[in-house]
Amino acid sequence: AGSPITFTLNVTPGTNSTAQVRQVLVDFGDGTFVNLGSVVGSSLTVAHRYDDDGTFVVRATVTDTLGGTTQAATAIVVLPEPPLGVSITATQVSTGGTTTFTFTATVTPTTTTVARYLWTANDGWVQETTNPQVVKSWPTGSGAKTVTVRITTTTGRTAEGQIVVNP
């Protein structure tokens, strides 16, 4: 649930028919419909996002200009989204009184598409990126820093991870 599913339709007038396609209506089985109008062709795509998991019957109804209708249906099973998680690892290099950290966020499941990473630390540092890796320096010996990353996926889901480092 929560991720878009793309359906492919092949819509053509009946063999030896003088009628044209007037309307293609797709019922996603969850109370929502889309009217594609008088489309014709193969590999027509329509996407839909299910908010809930479960079994749904997706039905396409084609009506022609003579009033004839035909339907095709398929059942799909929408599984719940797996839990979203993020962890942070850090590597550090100290030179000349400065400790530089490279933080890397690892998101699970690995198929997740992240839209943004919001990095913060308990000293007021904030950095927003679209990259799972960020570099930050502090004076060596400046005390423990709690670094947090909050990710937001392309579907709007969020998760947070934390790590404590000592420059």
C-alpha atoms as one frame of an Amber mdcrd trajectory, in Angstrom:
protein
   0.000   0.000   0.000   1.109   3.559  -0.610   3.119   2.942  -3.765   1.745
   3.594  -7.255   0.828   0.591  -9.393   0.766   0.936 -13.171  -1.800  -0.984
 -15.216  -1.465  -1.569 -18.952  -4.535  -1.751 -21.201  -4.934  -2.764 -24.831
  -8.044  -1.110 -26.282  -9.207  -1.744 -29.866 -12.604  -1.760 -31.576 -14.092
  -5.195 -32.228 -13.076  -7.050 -35.373 -15.351  -6.200 -38.333 -17.102  -3.531
 -36.220 -18.006  -0.093 -37.543 -18.166   1.265 -33.996 -15.473   3.402 -32.419
 -14.411   3.409 -28.785 -16.423   6.075 -26.949 -15.231   5.591 -23.383 -12.822
   3.533 -21.304 -13.638   3.495 -17.597 -11.240   1.908 -15.101 -12.604   0.887
 -11.687  -9.706   0.263  -9.288 -11.872  -1.721  -6.865 -11.297   0.609  -3.928
 -14.099   3.054  -4.704 -12.108   5.140  -7.186 -12.515   5.333 -10.954 -10.805
   7.040 -13.852 -12.407   7.833 -17.209  -9.808   7.630 -19.978 -12.257   8.868
 -22.613 -12.153   7.585 -26.191  -8.617   6.210 -26.146  -7.516   3.451 -28.489
  -4.241   1.605 -28.638  -2.002  -0.974 -27.139   0.092  -0.496 -24.021  -2.029
   2.353 -22.636  -1.006   2.912 -19.030  -2.848   4.217 -16.003  -1.362   4.461
 -12.502  -3.143   4.236  -9.180  -2.050   4.332  -5.547  -3.843   2.151  -3.029
  -3.969   3.605   0.487  -4.879   0.268   2.051  -3.610  -3.249   1.645  -5.966
  -6.024   0.548  -7.354  -7.768  -2.524  -8.924  -5.572  -5.193 -10.628  -6.351
  -8.501  -9.552  -3.876 -11.172 -12.090  -3.653 -13.994 -11.857  -1.856 -17.341
 -15.155  -1.214 -19.128 -15.108  -0.148 -22.782 -18.215   1.397 -24.343 -18.425
   1.901 -28.105 -20.340   4.433 -30.183 -23.130   1.890 -30.856 -23.716   1.371
 -27.113 -21.946  -1.967 -26.844 -19.816  -2.642 -23.790 -17.156  -5.128 -22.877
 -15.208  -5.634 -19.686 -11.927  -7.108 -18.580 -10.970  -7.602 -14.960  -8.080
  -8.812 -12.865  -7.633  -9.311  -9.149  -4.596  -7.826  -7.450  -3.220  -8.190
  -3.952  -1.785  -5.044  -2.389   0.611  -5.823   0.436   1.275  -3.487   3.356
   4.356  -1.330   2.996   7.313  -2.745   4.890   8.534  -0.711   7.856  10.736
   2.212   6.889  14.047   2.542   8.667  17.235   4.581   8.515  20.579   4.100
  10.222  23.686   6.291  10.219  27.323   5.292  10.024  30.229   7.692  10.470
  33.889   7.801   9.576  36.189  10.462  10.986  39.529  12.090  10.259  41.252
  14.460  12.715  43.825  17.028  11.553  45.016  20.337  12.992  42.478  20.569
  15.799  39.494  19.726  13.571  37.646  16.432  13.314  35.776  15.864  10.059
  33.022  13.273   9.895  31.473  11.680   6.837  27.965  10.520   7.735  26.144
   7.980   5.577  22.435   7.184   5.881  21.313   3.667   4.969  17.590   3.303
   4.307  15.566   0.099   4.487  13.947  -1.296   2.520  16.674  -0.677  -0.046
  14.069  -0.137  -2.792  12.898   3.065  -1.072  13.293   6.268  -3.071  14.303
   9.124  -0.778  13.343  12.666  -1.790  15.282  14.451   0.959  17.626  13.968
   3.887  17.430  16.499   6.710  20.595  16.331   8.839  20.718  18.017  12.258
  22.959  18.003  15.324  22.339  19.026  18.913  24.597  22.088  18.435  22.168
  23.719  15.949  23.709  22.426  12.701  21.112  21.798   9.970  21.727  20.657
   6.413  19.193  19.429   3.850  20.388  17.236   0.978  19.157  14.783  -1.628
  22.252  12.683  -1.008  22.595   9.962   1.660  26.054  11.248   2.572  27.110
  14.496   4.250  30.386  15.875   5.643  30.585  17.941   8.842  33.574  19.228
  10.885  33.838  20.214  14.555  36.747  21.322  16.717  38.501  18.281  18.182
  37.514  17.836  21.831  34.323  19.936  21.509  32.185  17.251  23.147  29.687
  14.624  22.077  27.398  15.487  19.189  24.086  13.762  18.517  23.496  13.676
  14.765  20.020  12.928  13.442  18.874  12.320   9.885  15.198  12.550   8.972
  14.385  11.099   5.574  11.305  11.816   3.502  10.410   9.419   0.699   8.850
  10.345  -2.623   5.547   8.976  -1.254   5.732  11.198   1.862   6.787   8.590
   4.417   9.362   9.640   7.015  11.874   7.937   9.294  14.666   9.080  11.608
  18.020   7.685  12.621  20.605   8.925  15.150  24.250   8.496  16.006  26.444
  10.042  18.716  30.009  11.048  17.784  32.879  12.538  19.767  35.113  14.896
  17.798
